[in-house]
Amino acid sequence: MIQKIKGTMDILPDETPLWRYIEGIMREEAENYGYGEIRTPTFENTELFVRGVGDTTDVVQKEMYTFVDREEDRSISLRPEGTASVARAIIENGKYSDPMPLKYYYIISCFRHEKPQAGRSREFYQFGTEMFGSHSPASDATAIALANSVLQRLGLTNVTLHINSIGCKECRPRYRDALISYFSGRRDKLCDTCKTRLDKNPLRLLDCKNPDCAEGASAAPRTVDHLCDCCQKNFEMLKSALTAMGIDYVVDPSIVRGLDYYTGTVFEFIAEGIGAQSTVCGGGRYDGLVSSIGGPELAGIGFGMGITRLILAMRAMGVDKVAEKKPRLYVASMGDRATVTALEIVERLRRGGVFAECDVVGRSLKAQMKYANKISAEYTLIIGESEIESGKAQLRNMATGEQTEVTLSSFEI
Ligand code: ATP
Ligand code: MG
């Protein structure tokens, strides 16, 4: 038998109502915060991600699904994340001349060749938002408030907001020097990837998963101790805004985020009780991104929220049940003529927006009634030759057992 690719998933009809409920809340909240939906292609020129995500990141170095396009002989990649594509779309569609800020959201699947485990798959689903055109911490606070609001509405009180600032192009060089001198002293303990990162992008060393590197990272100099006045001031304003908005947070210097384009504010919402892959939402400011892929200088702040991890967190809280949709009516039939009449009835009701079912597999009457019970139909109607003759039948309320005579051609329910 041909099986699905490792790290991908089938989401079956008994699970999709929960997915749709979550996605519905995401859409509603995003739109209340003034974000409009954007849809971009599933694959892009590889160069976009190399420049937009960063050639020193694990995502680009190890995890992208990259292949050569048949005729054009060019390299294309399945999107490993959403931000670079949105930035490209803004430039390509000239949106940067619209009034600022630009606020976009999307619900997409992304592709990364990672080791599959609980909360980590190779095709994963993400709710993402991007806001372009503001340097103000007020925009950071808005993005964080939107993520928080989605998590609160989903009932996730087991999630904590961690914030940090990783500095801008003013203060990053000083911090970079501090990191280089710290890690140079322990160079022989670094993994091979980190040895090359030390020269190219030392910030990456802080989120290496190798245990020796991670141990070194825990005592490394902290960005918050190296911020310039401007970054310091912005970080303070963000904290005041979050407090004023009633959003709890902890300052966590270990949050640096995995992608190259982050500057200033970075944040993660981390869930309790869902195992090692506990970051349900990660985001931050990426003021250098749009210019790095050939656009104008345009500040940005956004986040990505992983839907599978949200579901794990909801399960841990026992808030992952959504009401099942039950048929209002099940029409049982005996014989071909009755089945045609049953089809006619359910079609009339369905056109009026009613969830109605009838037998389509030719079961015995007894088996049909058993099935009606199994799908929890509210009402049933049994049609045989005599009902067709009289044009009338008994409508049965399954909860009370009460029966009412109805006219087949016109009854409403
Ligand atoms: P992590 O280090 O937890 O893998 P990341 O920094 O690589 O996260 P981002 O690129 O910021 O993640 O993606 C945003 C969110 O998307 C993450 O917080 C997580 O909820 C989800 N996510 C990322 N990679 C995966 C994956 N392979 N499988 C499932 N969800 C994922
Ligand atoms: Mg990752």
CSV table of C-alpha atoms and ligand atoms in Angstrom, one decimal:
chain,number,residue,atom,x,y,z
A,1,MET,CA,0.0,0.0,0.0
A,2,ILE,CA,1.2,3.5,-0.8
A,3,GLN,CA,1.5,5.4,2.4
A,4,LYS,CA,1.7,9.1,3.2
A,5,ILE,CA,5.1,10.8,3.3
A,6,LYS,CA,6.7,10.7,6.8
A,7,GLY,CA,6.0,13.9,8.7
A,8,THR,CA,2.8,14.7,6.9
A,9,MET,CA,-0.7,14.1,8.2
A,10,ASP,CA,-4.3,13.3,7.2
A,11,ILE,CA,-6.8,15.4,9.0
A,12,LEU,CA,-10.1,13.4,8.9
A,13,PRO,CA,-13.7,14.6,9.1
A,14,ASP,CA,-13.9,13.9,12.8
A,15,GLU,CA,-11.0,16.3,13.4
A,16,THR,CA,-11.7,19.0,10.9
A,17,PRO,CA,-14.5,20.6,12.9
A,18,LEU,CA,-11.9,21.4,15.6
A,19,TRP,CA,-9.5,22.8,13.0
A,20,ARG,CA,-12.3,24.9,11.5
A,21,TYR,CA,-13.3,26.2,14.9
A,22,ILE,CA,-9.7,27.2,15.6
A,23,GLU,CA,-9.3,28.8,12.2
A,24,GLY,CA,-12.6,30.6,12.5
A,25,ILE,CA,-11.4,32.2,15.8
A,26,MET,CA,-8.1,33.2,14.1
A,27,ARG,CA,-9.9,34.8,11.2
A,28,GLU,CA,-12.4,36.6,13.4
A,29,GLU,CA,-9.7,38.0,15.7
A,30,ALA,CA,-7.3,39.0,12.9
A,31,GLU,CA,-10.1,40.9,11.2
A,32,ASN,CA,-11.1,42.6,14.5
A,33,TYR,CA,-7.5,43.8,14.8
A,34,GLY,CA,-7.8,45.2,11.2
A,35,TYR,CA,-5.8,42.5,9.4
A,36,GLY,CA,-6.9,41.4,5.9
A,37,GLU,CA,-6.3,37.9,4.5
A,38,ILE,CA,-3.5,37.4,2.0
A,39,ARG,CA,-2.9,34.2,-0.1
A,40,THR,CA,0.5,33.7,-1.7
A,41,PRO,CA,2.0,30.7,-3.7
A,42,THR,CA,3.0,27.5,-2.0
A,43,PHE,CA,6.4,27.6,-3.8
A,44,GLU,CA,8.7,30.5,-4.6
A,45,ASN,CA,12.2,31.1,-6.0
A,46,THR,CA,14.6,29.5,-3.6
A,47,GLU,CA,16.5,32.8,-3.6
A,48,LEU,CA,13.6,34.5,-1.8
A,49,PHE,CA,14.0,32.3,1.3
A,50,VAL,CA,17.8,32.4,1.1
A,51,ARG,CA,17.7,36.1,1.3
A,52,GLY,CA,14.6,36.6,3.3
A,53,VAL,CA,15.0,33.9,5.9
A,54,GLY,CA,18.8,33.9,5.9
A,55,ASP,CA,21.5,31.6,4.6
A,56,THR,CA,22.9,30.9,8.0
A,57,THR,CA,19.6,29.5,9.4
A,58,ASP,CA,18.8,25.8,9.9
A,59,VAL,CA,15.6,26.4,7.9
A,60,VAL,CA,17.6,27.3,4.8
A,61,GLN,CA,20.7,25.3,5.4
A,62,LYS,CA,19.1,22.0,6.3
A,63,GLU,CA,15.3,22.0,6.1
A,64,MET,CA,14.0,23.4,2.8
A,65,TYR,CA,12.3,21.3,0.2
A,66,THR,CA,14.2,22.6,-2.8
A,67,PHE,CA,14.1,21.2,-6.4
A,68,VAL,CA,14.8,22.2,-9.9
A,69,ASP,CA,11.8,23.4,-11.9
A,70,ARG,CA,11.4,21.2,-15.0
A,71,GLU,CA,11.8,23.5,-17.9
A,72,GLU,CA,13.2,26.7,-16.6
A,73,ASP,CA,16.2,25.1,-14.9
A,74,ARG,CA,15.8,27.3,-11.8
A,75,SER,CA,15.7,26.4,-8.2
A,76,ILE,CA,12.4,26.6,-6.4
A,77,SER,CA,11.4,25.8,-2.8
A,78,LEU,CA,8.2,24.9,-1.0
A,79,ARG,CA,7.7,27.7,1.5
A,80,PRO,CA,9.2,27.0,4.9
A,81,GLU,CA,7.4,29.9,6.5
A,82,GLY,CA,5.1,32.7,5.4
A,83,THR,CA,6.8,36.1,6.1
A,84,ALA,CA,9.2,36.2,3.1
A,85,SER,CA,6.4,35.5,0.6
A,86,VAL,CA,4.2,38.3,2.1
A,87,ALA,CA,7.1,40.7,1.9
A,88,ARG,CA,7.7,39.8,-1.7
A,89,ALA,CA,4.0,40.2,-2.5
A,90,ILE,CA,4.0,43.7,-1.0
A,91,ILE,CA,6.9,44.8,-3.0
A,92,GLU,CA,5.7,43.1,-6.2
A,93,ASN,CA,2.2,44.5,-5.9
A,94,GLY,CA,3.4,48.0,-5.0
A,95,LYS,CA,1.5,47.9,-1.7
A,96,TYR,CA,4.2,50.0,0.1
A,97,SER,CA,2.6,53.1,-1.4
A,98,ASP,CA,-0.7,52.4,0.4
A,99,PRO,CA,-1.4,54.2,3.7
A,100,MET,CA,0.6,52.5,6.6
A,101,PRO,CA,0.4,50.2,8.3
A,102,LEU,CA,-0.2,47.2,6.1
A,103,LYS,CA,-1.8,44.4,8.0
A,104,TYR,CA,-2.1,40.9,6.6
A,105,TYR,CA,-2.9,37.4,7.9
A,106,TYR,CA,-2.8,33.9,6.5
A,107,ILE,CA,-3.5,30.3,7.4
A,108,ILE,CA,-1.2,28.1,5.4
A,109,SER,CA,0.8,25.0,5.4
A,110,CYS,CA,4.6,25.2,5.5
A,111,PHE,CA,7.3,22.6,4.7
A,112,ARG,CA,10.5,21.8,6.6
A,113,HIS,CA,12.5,18.7,6.5
A,114,GLU,CA,12.8,18.3,10.3
A,115,LYS,CA,12.7,15.2,12.5
A,116,PRO,CA,9.0,14.3,12.9
A,117,GLN,CA,7.9,14.1,16.6
A,118,ALA,CA,5.0,15.3,18.7
A,119,GLY,CA,4.4,18.9,17.7
A,120,ARG,CA,6.8,18.8,14.8
A,121,SER,CA,6.0,17.7,11.3
A,122,ARG,CA,7.3,18.2,7.8
A,123,GLU,CA,4.2,19.8,6.5
A,124,PHE,CA,2.7,21.9,9.3
A,125,TYR,CA,-0.1,24.4,9.6
A,126,GLN,CA,0.4,27.9,10.7
A,127,PHE,CA,-1.6,31.1,11.4
A,128,GLY,CA,0.6,34.0,10.5
A,129,THR,CA,0.2,37.8,10.7
A,130,GLU,CA,2.4,40.6,9.4
A,131,MET,CA,2.2,44.3,10.0
A,132,PHE,CA,4.5,46.5,7.8
A,133,GLY,CA,5.3,50.2,8.0
A,134,SER,CA,5.6,51.0,11.7
A,135,HIS,CA,8.7,51.2,14.0
A,136,SER,CA,6.6,52.0,17.0
A,137,PRO,CA,6.3,49.5,19.9
A,138,ALA,CA,2.6,50.2,19.6
A,139,SER,CA,2.7,47.9,16.6
A,140,ASP,CA,4.6,45.2,18.5
A,141,ALA,CA,2.0,45.5,21.3
A,142,THR,CA,-0.9,45.1,18.7
A,143,ALA,CA,0.7,42.0,17.2
A,144,ILE,CA,1.2,40.4,20.6
A,145,ALA,CA,-2.3,41.4,21.7
A,146,LEU,CA,-3.8,39.7,18.6
A,147,ALA,CA,-1.9,36.4,19.3
A,148,ASN,CA,-2.8,36.6,23.0
A,149,SER,CA,-6.4,37.2,22.1
A,150,VAL,CA,-6.6,34.1,19.9
A,151,LEU,CA,-5.0,32.0,22.6
A,152,GLN,CA,-7.4,33.3,25.3
A,153,ARG,CA,-10.4,32.7,23.1
A,154,LEU,CA,-9.2,29.1,22.6
A,155,GLY,CA,-9.2,28.7,26.4
A,156,LEU,CA,-5.4,28.3,26.6
A,157,THR,CA,-4.7,29.6,30.1
A,158,ASN,CA,-1.7,27.2,30.2
A,159,VAL,CA,0.4,29.5,27.9
A,160,THR,CA,2.9,32.1,29.0
A,161,LEU,CA,4.2,35.0,26.9
A,162,HIS,CA,8.0,35.4,26.9
A,163,ILE,CA,9.5,38.6,25.4
A,164,ASN,CA,13.0,39.8,24.7
A,165,SER,CA,14.7,42.5,22.5
A,166,ILE,CA,17.6,41.4,20.3
A,167,GLY,CA,18.6,44.9,19.3
A,168,CYS,CA,18.8,46.8,16.0
A,169,LYS,CA,21.6,47.5,13.5
A,170,GLU,CA,22.9,50.2,16.0
A,171,CYS,CA,23.4,47.9,19.0
A,172,ARG,CA,23.7,44.5,17.3
A,173,PRO,CA,27.4,45.0,16.2
A,174,ARG,CA,28.4,45.6,19.9
A,175,TYR,CA,26.5,42.6,21.0
A,176,ARG,CA,27.9,40.6,18.2
A,177,ASP,CA,31.5,41.5,19.4
A,178,ALA,CA,30.6,40.4,22.9
A,179,LEU,CA,29.3,37.1,21.6
A,180,ILE,CA,32.2,36.4,19.4
A,181,SER,CA,34.7,37.0,22.2
A,182,TYR,CA,32.7,34.9,24.6
A,183,PHE,CA,32.3,31.9,22.2
A,184,SER,CA,35.8,32.2,20.8
A,185,GLY,CA,37.0,31.2,24.3
A,186,ARG,CA,35.0,27.9,24.0
A,187,ARG,CA,35.4,27.4,20.3
A,188,ASP,CA,36.6,23.7,20.6
A,189,LYS,CA,33.3,22.9,22.4
A,190,LEU,CA,31.1,24.1,19.6
A,191,CYS,CA,29.6,21.8,16.9
A,192,ASP,CA,30.9,22.2,13.4
A,193,THR,CA,27.9,24.2,12.2
A,194,CYS,CA,28.4,26.7,15.1
A,195,LYS,CA,32.1,27.0,14.3
A,196,THR,CA,31.2,28.5,10.9
A,197,ARG,CA,28.3,30.4,12.4
A,198,LEU,CA,30.7,32.1,14.9
A,199,ASP,CA,32.2,34.1,12.0
A,200,LYS,CA,29.0,34.6,9.9
A,201,ASN,CA,26.2,35.0,12.4
A,202,PRO,CA,27.1,34.4,16.0
A,203,LEU,CA,23.5,35.1,17.2
A,204,ARG,CA,22.6,31.7,15.7
A,205,LEU,CA,24.7,30.0,18.3
A,206,LEU,CA,22.2,30.9,20.9
A,207,ASP,CA,19.5,28.6,19.5
A,208,CYS,CA,21.7,25.7,18.5
A,209,LYS,CA,20.1,22.4,19.7
A,210,ASN,CA,23.5,20.7,20.3
A,211,PRO,CA,23.7,20.1,24.1
A,212,ASP,CA,27.3,21.5,24.4
A,213,CYS,CA,26.4,24.6,22.4
A,214,ALA,CA,23.2,25.0,24.4
A,215,GLU,CA,25.1,24.8,27.6
A,216,GLY,CA,27.5,27.5,26.4
A,217,ALA,CA,24.6,29.6,25.2
A,218,SER,CA,23.0,29.6,28.7
A,219,ALA,CA,25.8,31.7,30.2
A,220,ALA,CA,26.4,33.9,27.1
A,221,PRO,CA,26.1,37.7,27.2
A,222,ARG,CA,22.5,38.8,27.0
A,223,THR,CA,21.1,41.1,24.3
A,224,VAL,CA,19.1,43.1,26.9
A,225,ASP,CA,22.4,44.2,28.5
A,226,HIS,CA,23.7,45.6,25.2
A,227,LEU,CA,20.7,47.6,23.8
A,228,CYS,CA,21.1,51.1,22.5
A,229,ASP,CA,19.0,53.9,24.0
A,230,CYS,CA,16.4,53.6,21.3
A,231,CYS,CA,15.9,49.8,21.6
A,232,GLN,CA,15.9,50.2,25.4
A,233,LYS,CA,13.2,52.9,25.2
A,234,ASN,CA,11.1,50.8,22.8
A,235,PHE,CA,11.4,47.8,25.0
A,236,GLU,CA,10.2,49.8,28.0
A,237,MET,CA,7.3,51.2,26.1
A,238,LEU,CA,6.3,47.7,24.9
A,239,LYS,CA,6.3,46.4,28.5
A,240,SER,CA,4.2,49.4,29.7
A,241,ALA,CA,1.7,48.8,26.8
A,242,LEU,CA,1.4,45.1,27.6
A,243,THR,CA,0.8,45.9,31.2
A,244,ALA,CA,-1.8,48.5,30.4
A,245,MET,CA,-3.6,46.0,28.1
A,246,GLY,CA,-3.7,43.4,30.8
A,247,ILE,CA,-1.4,41.0,29.0
A,248,ASP,CA,1.0,39.1,31.4
A,249,TYR,CA,4.6,38.5,30.2
A,250,VAL,CA,8.0,37.5,31.4
A,251,VAL,CA,11.2,38.9,30.1
A,252,ASP,CA,13.3,36.0,28.8
A,253,PRO,CA,16.8,36.8,27.5
A,254,SER,CA,17.0,33.3,26.0
A,255,ILE,CA,14.4,34.0,23.3
A,256,VAL,CA,16.4,34.9,20.1
A,257,ARG,CA,14.2,33.3,17.4
A,258,GLY,CA,15.5,31.1,14.6
A,259,LEU,CA,15.3,33.3,11.5
A,260,ASP,CA,17.9,35.9,10.5
A,261,TYR,CA,15.6,38.8,9.8
A,262,TYR,CA,14.5,39.5,13.3
A,263,THR,CA,15.5,42.8,15.0
A,264,GLY,CA,14.3,44.4,18.3
A,265,THR,CA,11.3,42.8,19.9
A,266,VAL,CA,11.1,39.0,19.8
A,267,PHE,CA,8.5,36.9,21.6
A,268,GLU,CA,7.2,33.4,22.1
A,269,PHE,CA,4.0,32.0,23.7
A,270,ILE,CA,5.1,28.8,25.5
A,271,ALA,CA,2.6,26.1,26.6
A,272,GLU,CA,2.8,23.9,29.7
A,273,GLY,CA,2.3,20.2,29.5
A,274,ILE,CA,2.7,19.5,25.7
A,275,GLY,CA,6.3,18.2,25.7
A,276,ALA,CA,9.5,19.6,24.2
A,277,GLN,CA,7.9,21.4,21.2
A,278,SER,CA,6.1,23.8,23.5
A,279,THR,CA,6.3,27.1,21.5
A,280,VAL,CA,2.8,27.5,20.2
A,281,CYS,CA,3.5,31.0,18.7
A,282,GLY,CA,6.7,32.8,17.8
A,283,GLY,CA,7.3,36.2,16.4
A,284,GLY,CA,9.1,39.4,16.3
A,285,ARG,CA,10.2,42.5,14.5
A,286,TYR,CA,12.0,42.2,11.2
A,287,ASP,CA,12.9,45.7,10.1
A,288,GLY,CA,15.6,44.6,7.7
A,289,LEU,CA,13.5,42.0,5.7
A,290,VAL,CA,11.8,44.1,3.0
A,291,SER,CA,15.0,45.8,2.0
A,292,SER,CA,17.0,42.6,2.1
A,293,ILE,CA,14.8,41.1,-0.7
A,294,GLY,CA,15.0,44.2,-2.9
A,295,GLY,CA,12.2,46.4,-1.5
A,296,PRO,CA,12.2,49.8,0.3
A,297,GLU,CA,13.1,50.2,3.9
A,298,LEU,CA,9.9,49.1,5.6
A,299,ALA,CA,9.7,48.0,9.2
A,300,GLY,CA,7.7,44.9,10.2
A,301,ILE,CA,6.3,42.9,13.1
A,302,GLY,CA,4.6,39.5,12.9
A,303,PHE,CA,4.2,36.0,14.3
A,304,GLY,CA,3.5,32.4,13.3
A,305,MET,CA,1.3,30.2,15.4
A,306,GLY,CA,1.5,26.4,14.8
A,307,ILE,CA,-2.0,24.8,14.7
A,308,THR,CA,-0.9,21.3,15.7
A,309,ARG,CA,0.8,22.6,18.8
A,310,LEU,CA,-2.3,24.6,19.6
A,311,ILE,CA,-4.4,21.5,19.5
A,312,LEU,CA,-1.9,19.7,21.8
A,313,ALA,CA,-2.2,22.6,24.2
A,314,MET,CA,-6.0,22.6,24.0
A,315,ARG,CA,-6.0,18.9,24.6
A,316,ALA,CA,-3.8,19.4,27.7
A,317,MET,CA,-6.4,21.9,29.0
A,318,GLY,CA,-9.4,19.7,28.0
A,319,VAL,CA,-10.8,22.4,25.7
A,320,ASP,CA,-10.4,20.5,22.4
A,321,LYS,CA,-14.0,19.4,22.0
A,322,VAL,CA,-16.3,21.1,19.6
A,323,ALA,CA,-20.0,20.4,19.2
A,324,GLU,CA,-20.7,17.8,16.6
A,325,LYS,CA,-23.2,18.8,13.9
A,326,LYS,CA,-26.2,16.4,14.0
A,327,PRO,CA,-28.7,15.8,11.2
A,328,ARG,CA,-32.1,17.4,11.8
A,329,LEU,CA,-33.8,14.6,10.0
A,330,TYR,CA,-33.1,11.1,8.7
A,331,VAL,CA,-35.5,9.6,6.1
A,332,ALA,CA,-35.7,5.9,6.1
A,333,SER,CA,-37.2,4.2,3.0
A,334,MET,CA,-38.4,0.8,1.9
A,335,GLY,CA,-38.1,0.0,-1.8
A,336,ASP,CA,-36.9,2.0,-4.8
A,337,ARG,CA,-39.9,4.2,-5.1
A,338,ALA,CA,-39.7,5.2,-1.5
A,339,THR,CA,-36.0,5.8,-1.8
A,340,VAL,CA,-36.6,8.2,-4.7
A,341,THR,CA,-39.2,10.0,-2.6
A,342,ALA,CA,-36.7,10.1,0.3
A,343,LEU,CA,-34.2,11.7,-2.0
A,344,GLU,CA,-36.7,14.2,-3.2
A,345,ILE,CA,-37.6,15.2,0.5
A,346,VAL,CA,-34.0,15.6,1.7
A,347,GLU,CA,-33.1,17.6,-1.4
A,348,ARG,CA,-36.0,20.0,-0.8
A,349,LEU,CA,-35.0,20.4,2.9
A,350,ARG,CA,-31.3,20.7,2.1
A,351,ARG,CA,-32.0,23.5,-0.4
A,352,GLY,CA,-33.7,25.3,2.5
A,353,GLY,CA,-30.5,24.9,4.5
A,354,VAL,CA,-31.5,21.9,6.7
A,355,PHE,CA,-29.0,19.1,7.5
A,356,ALA,CA,-31.0,16.1,6.3
A,357,GLU,CA,-30.0,12.5,5.5
A,358,CYS,CA,-31.6,9.5,3.9
A,359,ASP,CA,-30.5,5.9,3.1
A,360,VAL,CA,-28.2,5.6,0.1
A,361,VAL,CA,-26.7,2.2,0.7
A,362,GLY,CA,-29.9,0.1,0.5
A,363,ARG,CA,-29.9,-1.1,4.2
A,364,SER,CA,-32.8,-3.0,5.8
A,365,LEU,CA,-35.3,-0.8,7.6
A,366,LYS,CA,-34.0,-2.0,11.0
A,367,ALA,CA,-30.4,-1.2,10.0
A,368,GLN,CA,-31.5,2.2,8.7
A,369,MET,CA,-33.1,3.0,12.1
A,370,LYS,CA,-29.9,1.9,13.9
A,371,TYR,CA,-27.9,4.2,11.7
A,372,ALA,CA,-30.3,7.1,12.3
A,373,ASN,CA,-29.6,6.6,16.0
A,374,LYS,CA,-25.8,6.3,15.5
A,375,ILE,CA,-25.7,9.7,13.7
A,376,SER,CA,-28.0,11.2,16.3
A,377,ALA,CA,-30.7,12.4,13.9
A,378,GLU,CA,-33.2,14.6,15.8
A,379,TYR,CA,-36.2,13.4,13.8
A,380,THR,CA,-36.9,10.4,11.6
A,381,LEU,CA,-39.5,9.7,8.9
A,382,ILE,CA,-40.2,6.2,7.5
A,383,ILE,CA,-41.5,6.0,4.0
A,384,GLY,CA,-43.0,2.8,2.4
A,385,GLU,CA,-45.6,2.2,-0.3
A,386,SER,CA,-48.6,3.4,1.9
A,387,GLU,CA,-46.9,6.7,2.7
A,388,ILE,CA,-46.3,7.3,-1.0
A,389,GLU,CA,-50.0,6.5,-1.7
A,390,SER,CA,-51.3,8.9,1.0
A,391,GLY,CA,-48.6,11.5,0.6
A,392,LYS,CA,-48.3,11.6,4.4
A,393,ALA,CA,-46.0,10.0,7.0
A,394,GLN,CA,-45.2,10.1,10.8
A,395,LEU,CA,-42.4,12.4,11.8
A,396,ARG,CA,-40.8,11.0,14.9
A,397,ASN,CA,-39.0,13.1,17.5
A,398,MET,CA,-36.2,10.7,18.5
A,399,ALA,CA,-35.7,12.3,21.9
A,400,THR,CA,-39.3,12.3,23.1
A,401,GLY,CA,-40.8,9.5,20.9
A,402,GLU,CA,-43.6,11.9,19.9
A,403,GLN,CA,-45.1,11.4,16.4
A,404,THR,CA,-46.7,14.0,14.2
A,405,GLU,CA,-48.4,13.4,10.8
A,406,VAL,CA,-46.8,15.5,8.0
A,407,THR,CA,-47.5,16.0,4.3
A,408,LEU,CA,-44.5,14.7,2.4
A,409,SER,CA,-44.5,17.3,-0.3
A,410,SER,CA,-44.5,20.4,1.9
A,411,PHE,CA,-43.6,19.8,5.5
A,412,GLU,CA,-41.0,22.1,7.1
A,413,ILE,CA,-38.6,21.1,9.9
B,1,ATP,P1,10.7,25.7,16.8
B,1,ATP,O1,12.0,26.2,17.2
B,1,ATP,O2,9.7,25.5,17.9
B,1,ATP,O3,10.7,24.7,15.8
B,1,ATP,P2,10.7,27.9,14.9
B,1,ATP,O4,11.4,29.0,15.6
B,1,ATP,O5,11.4,27.0,14.0
B,1,ATP,O6,10.1,27.0,16.1
B,1,ATP,P3,8.9,29.6,13.5
B,1,ATP,O7,9.6,29.6,12.2
B,1,ATP,O8,8.9,30.9,14.2
B,1,ATP,O9,9.3,28.4,14.4
B,1,ATP,O10,7.4,29.1,13.3
B,1,ATP,C1,6.3,29.6,14.1
B,1,ATP,C2,5.5,28.5,14.7
B,1,ATP,O11,5.2,27.5,13.8
B,1,ATP,C3,6.3,27.8,15.8
B,1,ATP,O12,6.2,28.5,17.0
B,1,ATP,C4,5.5,26.5,15.9
B,1,ATP,O13,4.3,26.7,16.7
B,1,ATP,C5,5.2,26.2,14.5
B,1,ATP,N1,6.2,25.3,13.9
B,1,ATP,C6,7.4,25.6,13.4
B,1,ATP,N2,8.0,24.5,12.9
B,1,ATP,C7,7.1,23.5,13.0
B,1,ATP,C8,7.1,22.1,12.6
B,1,ATP,N3,8.1,21.5,12.0
B,1,ATP,N4,6.0,21.4,12.9
B,1,ATP,C9,4.9,21.9,13.6
B,1,ATP,N5,4.9,23.2,13.9
B,1,ATP,C10,5.9,24.0,13.7
B,2,MG,MG,12.3,25.2,14.1
